Amino acid sequence: MKTYYLIAVFLLIFVIPNQSVKPNNSKNVVVENVADIKDFKKVLRTKTNVLVCFTNNMKQSANIVKIFKEAAVTVKGQGTMVLVNCGSDAKKMCKKLKVNPEFYVLKHYKDGEFNKDYDRKETVQSMVNFMRDPTGDLPWEEDATANNVLHISDAASLAKFLRKESKPILIIGFQSLAKFLRKESKPILIMFYAPWCGFCKSMKPEYAAAASELQGEAVLAAIDVNRPENAIIRTQYNISGFPTLLYYENGHLKYQYEGENTKVGLVSFVRNPQEPPPKIKEPEWSDTDSEIVHLTTNSFDPVIKEEVSVLVMFYAPWCGHCKRMKPEYEKAAALMKTEKIPGMLAAIDATKEQSIATRYQIKGYPTVKYFSYGEVKFDVNVRESAKIVDFMRNPKEAPALPPKEVHWSEEPTDVIHLNEESFKPFLKKKKHVLVMFYTPWCGHCKKAKPEFSKAAEHFREDPKVEFAAVDCTVHQSLCNTNDVKGYPTIKYFSYYKSEKQYSGGRTAADFIRFMKDPDQPMVGKTKKAVTDEWLHEKSVVHLTDNTFKNEINADDPVLVMFYAPWCAHCKRMKPDYTAVAQQLKDEGLKCKLAMLDCTTNPVIAEEYAISGFPTLKLFKNGKYVTDYRGTRSQEDIRSFIKTHMSSTKDEL
C-alpha cells in the first residue's frame, strides 16, 4: 500500500501542475492571425494535424472558443489549433474556402488535405482525444453504449475528482485509483486496454453489456493504458498484453480474469469469481517430430543459401492463423517426402529470431516467402496442404490481383458526397446544387462521373454552386424519398425549397451550361420517362428486392433476367423471352422465367454484381446455379432451361 501513496504524491507534485489548463496562456498556442488564403495554405503545408474553428460571431461562439483554446494547451506539440473569424478580416478567405458557418464550424485537416468535420462532443477532453488520433475510432469513454463502464482517465482528472462530492462518476484519475479500490465495497473488475488492440475492440461491447447487467452488484471499470500519461499505470500493474482484466475485492487483487471475452463469461465470473486453472505450456513447435526444418538466426543463411527451392513460414507461437496452418504445413512436408517432390519446407519463430524477421520486414503472421539459393523471390499465399504441395511442384508467383475499384467518394474531386444526415442540411444552405443519384455498377453512371466531376471543378471558386452525389446502393431510403427510379437520376435543388429534374446532356459542357443559368430551357437530348411495359407481361414473374428470395427459393429452376427498361438489347430480347415463358407455361412444365428491373431494385442487383444488361442467371432451391451465355433466341433459351429441369413426369 505504501507504493500507492508514493506514486500518488509524485503525481500530485509533478504531473498535475504540468497538465493543468491555464487560460491566460491559451492564446499563445492558438493560431489566430490567419486571414489570407495564402497564409492558411501555408499552415496546411507545414502542419500535419490541424483543427480549424471557423466562426462568424465571436460573441455567440464564446463557449466553443473557450473550449477550443483550453484544448489547444494540452494538444500543443501534437497538433495545431487555428481560430478563424469569418465575420471580420478572414471574410474573403472563408468565401474562397466555401465556409459560411451560421455561428461556428470545426474542420480538421491532415497532411495538407481536408480530413473531416469535427463530429465529437464539444468538450475539452473530447477535442484533445480527437487531435491525438483524428482518424481513429471514437474513444470508448465517449461511446453512449458504454455509459455503465467506469472509465478511468489520467492523473489530471484527480483534482476535479477530489473536489467533487462522493457521487458516482465516470472518469477518475490514477491517484484516486488506489483510494477507489480500497473504499469501494463492491467487487471491481478493471480492463486495461489499448485502442488499437483487435481483441479489445471485439470485447468492448461485451464488457459494456456485462457492466449494465451487473449494475448494483459490481463495478466494471476500464482504462486506456496506451496513452503516454498512463505509462506509469501500465508499469505499476505489470500490463504486458491487451486486454488484461484484474479482479479486486476490498481493495486487494484477487484474480486475473482469463475466461471467455463475452458478456456471459464476464457476468458468470464476477458472480462466482474463481482462480483460473493453471496454464499448460504448449511444446515448442521445433520440439515436435515432423519433416519441417526449423531455422534460427544462426542456421537461417547457411541453410537457405544452399537450397534451390525453399518455402519459409514466419510465425508467432500465439498466432491463431499460424496454429491452424501448422498441421497443414507438416502434412504438406510429409507428402513432399513421400512423393519425392524436390524442395524444402522451413519455419522460423519470428518473435524469437527478430533480426531475421526485421530483415524481411515481417509485419503479420503467418508470412510465407519463397527462396532460391538465399534470394527471396516472392510472397506466397497458400495455407492448405494440397495447395502447398501443388505450389512446390511448380513454384510460380501468383498473378497480381486487379486493382480494387476506388469508390467515387474516395476520389479527389470537388463533388460533395451526401448521406441521410447531411443531405437536407447541406441543400438548405446552397443556392444552386446539382445532385446525381447513382449506383457504382451502372454503366451510364460510370460514363457521367468524370464529366460531372469536371463540371464541379469548373465551379470550384464559386461558393453558390455545388455538385453533389448520392450512392443509392448505400443510401437507398434517401433515393426512395427523392423518387429515384433509374440511374443516374440528376436533380437540381435551390435552398432545398425548389427542385427539378435535370434532363439535359451528360457532358461537362452540358452540366456547366445548365448551372450557369438553371432557369433556361435544357440543352441536349431530353429523355422521356421510361415506362416499363414489361409489367404488363403475365407470362413472366416480376421480381423486386423484397420478393426475390422467396420466389427463387423453389425446387424448380428459375431463370432470371436482370434488365433495365431503357436497354436496347433487353427490348430486342423481350419478345423471345416472354414467348418461351408462355410456351413452358402452356406445356405445364415446372419452371419459371422471371425478370428484375435493376434500376428500381438496386439491392439484389448489387448482391449479384450486375454490371451489364441483359444478364440472365439460373437459380434452383434458392441457390445460384449458372449464368446463361447462349444466344437470345427462343430455341436456345428453351433448350437451356429444359436441360436444367428435373423430370416432372412419372416413369411408366
XYZ file of C-alpha atoms in Angstrom:
652
model
C 0.000 0.000 0.000
C 2.978 2.304 0.623
C 3.735 2.175 -3.103
C 0.297 3.634 -3.919
C 0.943 6.638 -1.628
C 4.417 7.314 -3.065
C 3.124 7.288 -6.639
C 0.145 9.455 -5.683
C 2.413 12.080 -4.051
C 4.718 12.064 -7.083
C 1.851 12.689 -9.474
C 0.316 15.406 -7.274
C 3.598 17.314 -7.188
C 4.842 16.883 -10.731
C 2.153 15.674 -13.123
C -0.966 17.649 -12.221
C 0.706 21.112 -12.211
C 2.146 20.413 -15.653
C -1.177 19.275 -17.086
C -3.437 21.883 -15.549
C -5.005 24.300 -18.056
C -4.073 27.949 -17.696
C -6.432 30.090 -19.745
C -4.063 33.035 -19.668
C -1.540 31.095 -21.758
C -4.070 29.614 -24.210
C -3.757 32.489 -26.665
C -0.105 31.604 -27.189
C -0.923 28.143 -28.518
C -3.856 29.049 -30.813
C -3.060 30.490 -34.241
C -5.382 33.496 -34.605
C -3.880 35.792 -37.240
C -4.743 33.785 -40.357
C -6.913 35.920 -42.652
C -5.327 35.379 -46.053
C -5.776 32.237 -48.148
C -2.014 32.025 -48.789
C -1.256 32.067 -45.071
C -3.929 29.434 -44.480
C -2.485 27.139 -47.145
C 0.982 27.648 -45.660
C -0.294 26.394 -42.299
C -1.709 23.285 -44.004
C 1.574 22.715 -45.866
C 3.750 22.991 -42.779
C 1.476 21.301 -40.205
C 0.209 17.742 -40.458
C -2.577 17.775 -37.855
C -4.724 20.945 -37.913
C -8.125 21.682 -36.364
C -9.713 24.954 -37.521
C -12.557 26.736 -35.747
C -14.329 28.975 -38.271
C -16.671 31.435 -36.559
C -18.943 34.173 -37.876
C -19.619 35.721 -34.492
C -17.022 35.620 -31.736
C -19.527 36.666 -29.076
C -22.086 33.961 -29.878
C -19.269 31.414 -30.246
C -17.606 32.361 -26.955
C -18.238 28.977 -25.298
C -16.779 26.840 -28.086
C -13.839 29.248 -28.464
C -13.088 28.866 -24.737
C -13.180 25.056 -25.036
C -11.091 25.241 -28.224
C -8.386 27.324 -26.516
C -8.276 25.098 -23.434
C -7.886 22.004 -25.616
C -5.082 23.742 -27.537
C -2.967 23.902 -24.360
C -2.976 20.103 -23.962
C -2.682 19.473 -27.707
C 0.390 21.700 -28.069
C 3.157 19.700 -29.727
C 0.726 17.093 -31.045
C -1.420 19.272 -33.289
C -2.204 22.823 -34.384
C -5.386 24.695 -33.445
C -6.375 27.621 -35.706
C -9.110 30.154 -34.944
C -10.555 31.978 -37.996
C -13.004 34.875 -37.705
C -15.106 34.710 -40.883
C -17.095 37.742 -39.696
C -14.053 40.002 -39.772
C -10.699 40.074 -41.606
C -10.969 36.495 -42.880
C -14.272 37.054 -44.709
C -12.770 36.705 -48.202
C -10.736 33.686 -47.222
C -13.798 31.904 -45.805
C -15.683 32.649 -49.028
C -12.924 31.066 -51.116
C -12.901 28.038 -48.831
C -16.703 27.799 -49.155
C -17.035 28.016 -45.381
C -20.030 30.002 -44.194
C -20.930 28.941 -40.638
C -24.119 30.201 -39.031
C -22.158 30.613 -35.776
C -19.171 28.254 -35.938
C -17.901 25.055 -37.562
C -14.814 22.957 -36.797
C -12.919 21.361 -39.671
C -9.923 19.058 -39.492
C -7.048 18.950 -41.996
C -4.484 16.155 -42.175
C -1.257 16.207 -44.205
C -2.378 19.354 -46.036
C -5.772 17.980 -47.066
C -9.266 18.330 -45.607
C -9.992 15.278 -43.475
C -13.459 15.740 -41.945
C -15.772 17.995 -39.996
C -15.287 17.640 -36.244
C -18.125 15.363 -35.085
C -17.282 14.609 -31.452
C -18.569 16.126 -28.217
C -17.779 19.795 -27.752
C -15.700 19.300 -24.607
C -12.011 19.835 -23.891
C -11.351 16.130 -23.316
C -13.174 15.048 -26.489
C -11.313 17.617 -28.566
C -7.977 16.514 -27.113
C -8.794 12.840 -27.745
C -9.716 13.671 -31.340
C -6.491 15.597 -32.012
C -4.426 12.756 -30.585
C -5.930 10.353 -33.108
C -8.041 12.242 -35.702
C -8.524 9.231 -37.969
C -9.119 6.720 -35.180
C -12.271 5.288 -33.684
C -14.472 7.109 -31.196
C -12.830 6.877 -27.729
C -14.582 4.306 -25.609
C -15.424 6.789 -22.851
C -17.429 8.817 -25.405
C -19.428 5.824 -26.618
C -23.000 6.108 -25.327
C -23.337 2.312 -25.208
C -20.600 2.146 -22.551
C -22.103 4.558 -20.015
C -22.227 1.863 -17.332
C -18.489 1.238 -17.582
C -16.437 3.291 -15.106
C -13.855 4.939 -17.387
C -10.593 5.705 -15.618
C -8.840 8.604 -17.338
C -5.457 10.113 -16.426
C -3.810 11.828 -13.473
C -5.039 15.275 -14.477
C -8.615 14.416 -13.509
C -7.667 13.796 -9.876
C -8.080 17.417 -8.731
C -11.593 17.554 -10.159
C -12.392 14.195 -8.610
C -11.244 15.270 -5.140
C -13.263 18.497 -5.267
C -16.493 16.762 -6.220
C -18.914 15.115 -3.870
C -18.802 11.379 -3.390
C -21.373 10.784 -6.103
C -20.889 8.211 -8.870
C -18.532 9.480 -11.590
C -17.451 8.080 -14.914
C -13.863 9.337 -15.001
C -11.275 9.103 -12.229
C -7.538 9.717 -12.082
C -4.680 7.396 -11.162
C -4.099 8.793 -7.658
C -7.717 8.119 -6.838
C -7.446 4.584 -8.199
C -5.807 3.147 -5.063
C -8.257 5.040 -2.859
C -11.151 3.882 -5.018
C -10.014 0.264 -4.824
C -9.791 0.455 -1.010
C -13.097 2.206 -0.388
C -15.357 0.521 -2.932
C -17.282 -2.223 -1.132
C -18.495 -3.919 -4.306
C -16.250 -6.242 -6.347
C -14.275 -4.430 -9.069
C -13.147 -5.718 -12.468
C -10.735 -3.449 -14.370
C -9.983 -3.828 -18.057
C -6.592 -2.448 -19.145
C -6.761 -1.914 -22.904
C -5.255 -0.190 -25.942
C -7.456 1.390 -28.663
C -5.560 -0.351 -31.500
C -5.940 -3.827 -29.970
C -8.252 -6.012 -32.076
C -9.233 -8.275 -29.171
C -10.049 -5.185 -27.076
C -12.295 -3.804 -29.835
C -14.274 -7.035 -30.091
C -14.546 -7.299 -26.312
C -15.739 -3.723 -25.634
C -19.453 -4.250 -26.440
C -19.482 -7.479 -24.404
C -17.813 -5.724 -21.473
C -20.290 -2.805 -21.641
C -23.230 -5.220 -21.727
C -21.842 -7.066 -18.692
C -21.424 -3.727 -16.861
C -25.100 -2.951 -17.466
C -26.254 -6.341 -16.169
C -24.033 -6.161 -13.087
C -25.144 -2.679 -12.025
C -25.528 -2.616 -8.246
C -23.611 -5.898 -7.880
C -20.131 -4.945 -9.074
C -18.149 -2.177 -10.751
C -16.686 -2.800 -14.213
C -14.007 -0.228 -14.974
C -11.682 0.378 -17.916
C -8.524 2.356 -18.600
C -6.632 3.125 -21.804
C -3.018 2.430 -20.823
C -1.773 3.191 -24.336
C -1.849 6.926 -23.500
C 1.619 8.326 -22.656
C 0.385 9.793 -19.366
C -0.766 6.304 -18.289
C 2.619 4.634 -18.792
C 3.135 4.658 -15.019
C -0.103 2.683 -14.547
C 1.000 0.166 -17.159
C 4.277 -0.315 -15.275
C 2.698 -0.398 -11.815
C 0.188 -3.105 -12.765
C 2.659 -5.027 -14.974
C 0.434 -4.847 -18.071
C 2.235 -6.660 -20.902
C -0.670 -7.658 -23.143
C -4.143 -6.484 -24.099
C -6.735 -6.735 -22.840
C -5.676 -7.524 -19.258
C -8.507 -7.859 -16.714
C -7.840 -7.724 -12.958
C -10.427 -8.577 -10.306
C -10.421 -6.844 -6.878
C -12.250 -7.372 -3.591
C -11.914 -4.904 -0.673
C -9.036 -3.158 -2.413
C -6.976 -6.320 -2.905
C -6.143 -8.038 -6.172
C -7.704 -11.483 -6.150
C -7.509 -12.885 -9.652
C -6.621 -12.129 -13.232
C -9.585 -12.894 -15.480
C -8.730 -15.388 -18.220
C -12.192 -16.557 -19.245
C -14.200 -16.007 -22.430
C -14.335 -12.451 -23.790
C -18.141 -12.487 -23.748
C -20.876 -10.940 -21.635
C -21.923 -14.373 -20.337
C -18.361 -15.277 -19.360
C -17.744 -11.952 -17.609
C -21.025 -11.962 -15.677
C -20.544 -15.588 -14.635
C -17.023 -14.874 -13.373
C -17.960 -11.744 -11.367
C -20.857 -13.563 -9.693
C -18.694 -16.577 -8.905
C -15.029 -15.496 -9.068
C -12.504 -18.323 -9.113
C -8.798 -18.633 -9.686
C -8.104 -19.582 -13.320
C -6.810 -23.117 -13.875
C -3.029 -23.354 -14.326
C -1.931 -22.929 -17.910
C -0.469 -25.943 -19.642
C 2.564 -24.799 -21.529
C 2.429 -25.795 -25.173
C 5.514 -27.583 -26.509
C 7.747 -25.638 -28.873
C 6.907 -26.411 -32.498
C 10.590 -27.106 -33.135
C 10.466 -29.852 -30.460
C 7.756 -31.824 -32.295
C 8.585 -34.575 -34.757
C 7.887 -33.572 -38.394
C 9.551 -33.029 -41.771
C 9.638 -29.248 -41.222
C 13.117 -27.711 -40.998
C 13.136 -25.249 -38.073
C 15.520 -22.340 -38.593
C 17.225 -19.932 -36.195
C 19.252 -16.756 -36.683
C 22.461 -18.826 -36.840
C 21.187 -21.501 -39.211
C 18.989 -19.362 -41.491
C 21.560 -18.087 -44.027
C 23.665 -21.292 -44.292
C 20.572 -23.430 -44.962
C 18.738 -21.038 -47.298
C 21.801 -20.290 -49.452
C 22.350 -23.978 -50.224
C 18.788 -24.810 -51.305
C 17.324 -24.238 -54.768
C 13.693 -24.306 -53.599
C 12.641 -23.334 -50.047
C 9.328 -22.181 -48.633
C 9.749 -20.389 -45.293
C 6.898 -19.813 -42.875
C 7.497 -16.885 -40.488
C 5.224 -17.471 -37.490
C 4.426 -16.431 -33.911
C 3.625 -19.135 -31.314
C 0.495 -17.291 -30.089
C -0.907 -16.584 -33.586
C -4.225 -18.382 -34.221
C -3.798 -18.445 -38.017
C -0.324 -19.963 -37.548
C -1.700 -22.670 -35.255
C -4.277 -23.599 -37.899
C -1.642 -23.665 -40.639
C 0.926 -25.793 -38.728
C -0.719 -29.234 -39.243
C -1.338 -28.396 -42.932
C 2.298 -27.369 -43.342
C 3.512 -30.573 -41.654
C 1.170 -32.676 -43.805
C 2.490 -30.984 -46.954
C 6.115 -31.675 -45.925
C 5.285 -35.350 -45.359
C 3.566 -35.601 -48.767
C 6.552 -33.970 -50.466
C 8.820 -36.575 -48.924
C 6.527 -39.479 -49.913
C 6.050 -38.223 -53.486
C 9.719 -37.178 -53.779
C 8.859 -33.604 -54.687
C 12.047 -31.501 -54.605
C 12.265 -28.590 -52.194
C 12.194 -27.804 -48.511
C 9.500 -26.538 -46.137
C 11.068 -24.479 -43.349
C 9.753 -22.425 -40.424
C 11.144 -19.717 -38.155
C 9.725 -18.217 -34.970
C 9.736 -14.501 -35.860
C 9.173 -13.470 -32.229
C 12.427 -15.151 -31.188
C 14.563 -14.577 -34.256
C 13.744 -10.881 -34.559
C 16.800 -9.900 -36.600
C 15.685 -12.225 -39.421
C 12.073 -11.003 -39.144
C 13.275 -7.384 -39.339
C 15.471 -8.127 -42.356
C 12.463 -9.382 -44.316
C 10.050 -6.763 -42.884
C 7.655 -9.284 -41.352
C 4.552 -7.351 -40.242
C 1.983 -10.139 -39.764
C 1.717 -13.863 -39.130
C 1.985 -16.215 -40.787
C 4.047 -14.702 -43.610
C 5.206 -17.245 -46.199
C 8.121 -16.442 -48.532
C 9.724 -18.464 -51.318
C 13.547 -18.541 -51.547
C 16.016 -19.873 -54.092
C 19.722 -20.038 -53.255
C 19.341 -17.497 -50.454
C 17.398 -14.951 -52.519
C 13.784 -14.178 -51.653
C 11.686 -14.418 -54.807
C 8.142 -13.552 -53.705
C 5.483 -13.990 -51.029
C 3.162 -16.984 -51.252
C -0.454 -17.073 -50.098
C -1.067 -20.795 -49.551
C -2.106 -22.391 -46.258
C -3.700 -25.760 -47.172
C -1.532 -28.859 -47.580
C -2.742 -29.664 -51.115
C -2.101 -26.127 -52.346
C 1.319 -26.021 -50.691
C 2.316 -29.280 -52.417
C 0.957 -28.076 -55.780
C 2.952 -24.880 -55.420
C 6.217 -26.703 -54.613
C 5.747 -28.947 -57.656
C 5.884 -25.831 -59.851
C 6.877 -22.730 -57.855
C 5.496 -19.703 -59.671
C 4.391 -16.303 -58.458
C 0.620 -15.892 -58.491
C -0.667 -13.300 -60.976
C -1.281 -9.914 -59.405
C -4.868 -9.171 -58.482
C -6.576 -6.436 -60.493
C -6.590 -3.115 -58.640
C -9.674 -2.611 -56.497
C -12.076 -0.082 -57.933
C -11.986 3.098 -55.860
C -15.363 4.335 -54.655
C -16.292 7.713 -56.121
C -16.407 9.295 -52.654
C -12.733 8.371 -52.162
C -11.582 10.021 -55.401
C -10.063 13.525 -55.137
C -12.858 15.541 -56.804
C -14.920 18.640 -55.982
C -18.129 16.589 -55.842
C -19.724 16.509 -52.362
C -20.965 13.049 -51.328
C -24.147 13.169 -49.259
C -25.968 10.763 -46.945
C -29.258 10.725 -44.999
C -27.894 13.028 -42.303
C -26.100 15.589 -44.459
C -28.485 15.761 -47.452
C -31.125 18.204 -46.201
C -28.847 20.486 -44.098
C -26.376 20.812 -46.972
C -29.010 21.640 -49.604
C -30.726 24.147 -47.335
C -27.573 26.277 -47.284
C -26.832 26.225 -51.017
C -28.399 28.312 -53.784
C -27.532 26.010 -56.714
C -26.858 22.286 -56.275
C -26.926 19.590 -58.931
C -27.261 16.133 -57.357
C -26.532 12.850 -59.132
C -28.261 9.791 -57.664
C -26.216 6.817 -58.893
C -25.064 3.228 -58.324
C -21.436 2.080 -58.679
C -22.345 -0.728 -61.121
C -24.385 1.442 -63.512
C -22.625 1.865 -66.870
C -24.240 5.223 -67.677
C -23.266 6.482 -64.203
C -19.642 5.466 -64.806
C -19.621 7.459 -68.047
C -21.215 10.500 -66.423
C -18.974 10.585 -63.308
C -15.817 12.119 -64.863
C -17.927 14.707 -66.743
C -19.820 15.579 -63.565
C -16.503 15.900 -61.671
C -15.056 18.202 -64.368
C -18.089 20.447 -64.097
C -17.713 20.555 -60.303
C -14.070 21.562 -60.721
C -15.128 24.378 -63.082
C -17.200 25.950 -60.264
C -14.601 25.329 -57.535
C -14.201 29.059 -56.738
C -17.941 29.807 -56.841
C -19.445 29.315 -53.346
C -23.007 29.495 -54.731
C -22.676 26.418 -56.954
C -22.137 22.851 -55.781
C -22.193 19.405 -57.378
C -23.227 16.528 -55.114
C -23.769 12.770 -55.392
C -25.684 10.049 -53.537
C -24.823 6.323 -53.784
C -28.211 4.600 -53.913
C -26.767 1.188 -53.023
C -25.728 2.644 -49.663
C -28.440 5.263 -49.073
C -31.462 3.509 -50.568
C -34.038 5.220 -48.331
C -32.724 8.641 -49.361
C -33.064 7.709 -53.030
C -36.594 6.382 -52.456
C -37.555 9.630 -50.721
C -36.377 11.543 -53.776
C -38.364 9.275 -56.129
C -35.313 7.844 -57.889
C -36.479 5.249 -60.429
C -33.415 4.858 -62.637
C -29.708 5.593 -62.735
C -28.318 8.084 -62.991
C -31.112 10.407 -61.848
C -29.920 14.005 -61.734
C -31.852 16.701 -59.900
C -31.357 20.429 -59.357
C -32.033 21.989 -55.935
C -32.130 25.582 -54.734
C -32.036 26.020 -50.938
C -33.959 22.723 -50.809
C -37.130 24.767 -51.413
C -37.301 24.181 -55.151
C -36.163 21.228 -57.220
C -36.467 19.959 -60.751
C -35.354 17.005 -62.805
C -32.269 17.545 -64.960
C -32.783 16.010 -68.374
C -30.024 17.623 -70.390
C -26.862 16.137 -71.823
C -24.279 14.419 -69.666
C -21.042 16.078 -70.726
C -19.137 18.557 -68.574
C -20.115 21.330 -71.004
C -23.823 20.417 -70.632
C -23.651 20.485 -66.829
C -21.712 23.775 -66.805
C -24.127 25.410 -69.240
C -27.103 24.397 -67.133
C -25.628 25.550 -63.805
C -24.728 28.967 -65.222
C -28.451 29.571 -65.737
C -30.627 26.805 -64.240
C -33.827 28.588 -65.330
C -33.039 28.386 -69.052
C -34.511 25.585 -71.221
C -32.305 22.492 -71.058
C -29.996 21.857 -73.992
C -29.161 18.354 -75.079
C -31.014 15.165 -75.580
C -34.130 15.156 -73.443
C -35.168 11.702 -72.348
C -38.783 10.851 -71.892
C -39.531 8.955 -68.762
C -39.159 5.275 -69.476
C -42.329 3.347 -68.969
C -41.830 -0.263 -68.084
C -44.057 -2.228 -70.440
C -42.718 -5.498 -69.015
C -45.015 -5.141 -66.052
C -47.936 -5.953 -68.374
C -46.456 -9.332 -69.325
C -48.278 -12.102 -67.429
C -46.104 -14.999 -68.574
C -43.036 -13.862 -66.605
C -42.690 -13.417 -62.846
C -41.908 -9.830 -61.849
C -39.340 -9.745 -59.024
C -38.353 -6.983 -56.609
C -35.778 -6.591 -53.830
C -38.460 -7.737 -51.384
C -39.828 -10.743 -53.290
C -36.649 -12.075 -54.934
C -35.524 -14.529 -52.228
C -38.981 -16.105 -51.771
C -39.602 -16.546 -55.495
C -36.295 -18.275 -56.275
C -36.468 -20.460 -53.162
C -38.264 -23.263 -55.012
C -37.348 -26.805 -56.086
C -37.968 -25.954 -59.732
C -35.446 -23.926 -61.759
C -35.971 -20.169 -62.095
C -34.291 -18.237 -64.903
C -33.993 -14.551 -64.023
C -33.334 -11.770 -66.491
C -31.720 -8.726 -64.890
C -32.607 -5.793 -67.135
C -33.054 -2.023 -67.437
C -36.140 -0.538 -69.124
C -34.042 1.725 -71.363
C -31.705 -1.085 -72.502
C -32.000 -1.682 -76.272
C -30.668 -5.275 -76.082
C -33.269 -6.057 -73.408
C -36.045 -4.677 -75.585
C -34.946 -6.803 -78.552
C -34.781 -9.926 -76.410
C -38.130 -9.330 -74.706
C -40.447 -10.972 -77.327
C -38.422 -14.215 -77.420
C -38.046 -14.355 -73.635
C -41.782 -13.874 -72.966
C -42.682 -16.318 -75.778
C -40.569 -19.078 -74.171
C -42.144 -18.314 -70.791
C -45.638 -18.722 -72.284
C -44.703 -21.942 -74.129
C -43.301 -23.578 -70.989
C -46.382 -22.466 -69.067
C -48.716 -23.935 -71.688
C -46.839 -27.249 -71.565
C -47.264 -27.393 -67.796
C -43.539 -27.626 -67.157
C -42.398 -26.839 -63.622
C -40.075 -23.916 -64.174
C -40.249 -20.134 -64.125
C -38.937 -17.327 -66.252
C -38.629 -14.158 -64.193
C -37.266 -10.653 -64.519
C -35.916 -7.934 -62.251
C -35.615 -4.239 -63.074
C -32.150 -3.296 -61.774
C -32.871 0.434 -61.926
C -35.529 0.153 -59.231
C -34.127 -2.817 -57.276
C -30.503 -1.942 -56.512
C -30.084 -4.276 -53.523
C -30.385 -7.533 -55.486
C -28.577 -6.040 -58.486
C -25.655 -5.136 -56.216
C -25.679 -8.536 -54.473
C -25.237 -10.384 -57.781
C -22.811 -7.757 -59.204
C -24.905 -6.993 -62.281
C -22.796 -4.723 -64.495
C -24.466 -5.118 -67.920
C -27.879 -5.748 -69.423
C -29.444 -8.127 -70.024
C -27.800 -10.612 -67.625
C -29.510 -13.993 -67.182
C -28.872 -16.208 -64.158
C -30.341 -19.611 -63.272
C -31.399 -20.423 -59.685
C -32.601 -23.631 -58.063
C -33.590 -24.252 -54.438
C -32.778 -20.624 -53.710
C -29.182 -21.014 -54.872
C -27.381 -19.624 -57.909
C -26.545 -22.354 -60.447
C -25.031 -20.721 -63.539
C -25.225 -17.826 -65.996
C -26.969 -18.193 -69.352
C -24.420 -17.464 -72.096
C -26.266 -18.635 -75.199
C -27.879 -16.574 -77.944
C -31.039 -14.578 -77.282
C -33.233 -16.768 -79.481
C -36.312 -18.734 -78.346
C -34.685 -22.059 -79.267
C -31.527 -21.525 -77.186
C -33.365 -20.149 -74.154
C -35.863 -23.041 -74.257
C -33.094 -25.645 -74.672
C -31.090 -24.158 -71.783
C -33.971 -24.177 -69.286
C -35.022 -27.716 -70.220
C -31.523 -29.143 -69.668
C -31.631 -27.860 -66.080
C -35.072 -29.202 -65.272
C -35.615 -32.328 -63.229
C -38.204 -34.744 -64.681
C -41.791 -33.795 -63.835
C -43.431 -36.938 -65.293
C -43.700 -40.389 -63.704
C -41.791 -43.156 -65.469
C -44.090 -45.903 -66.915
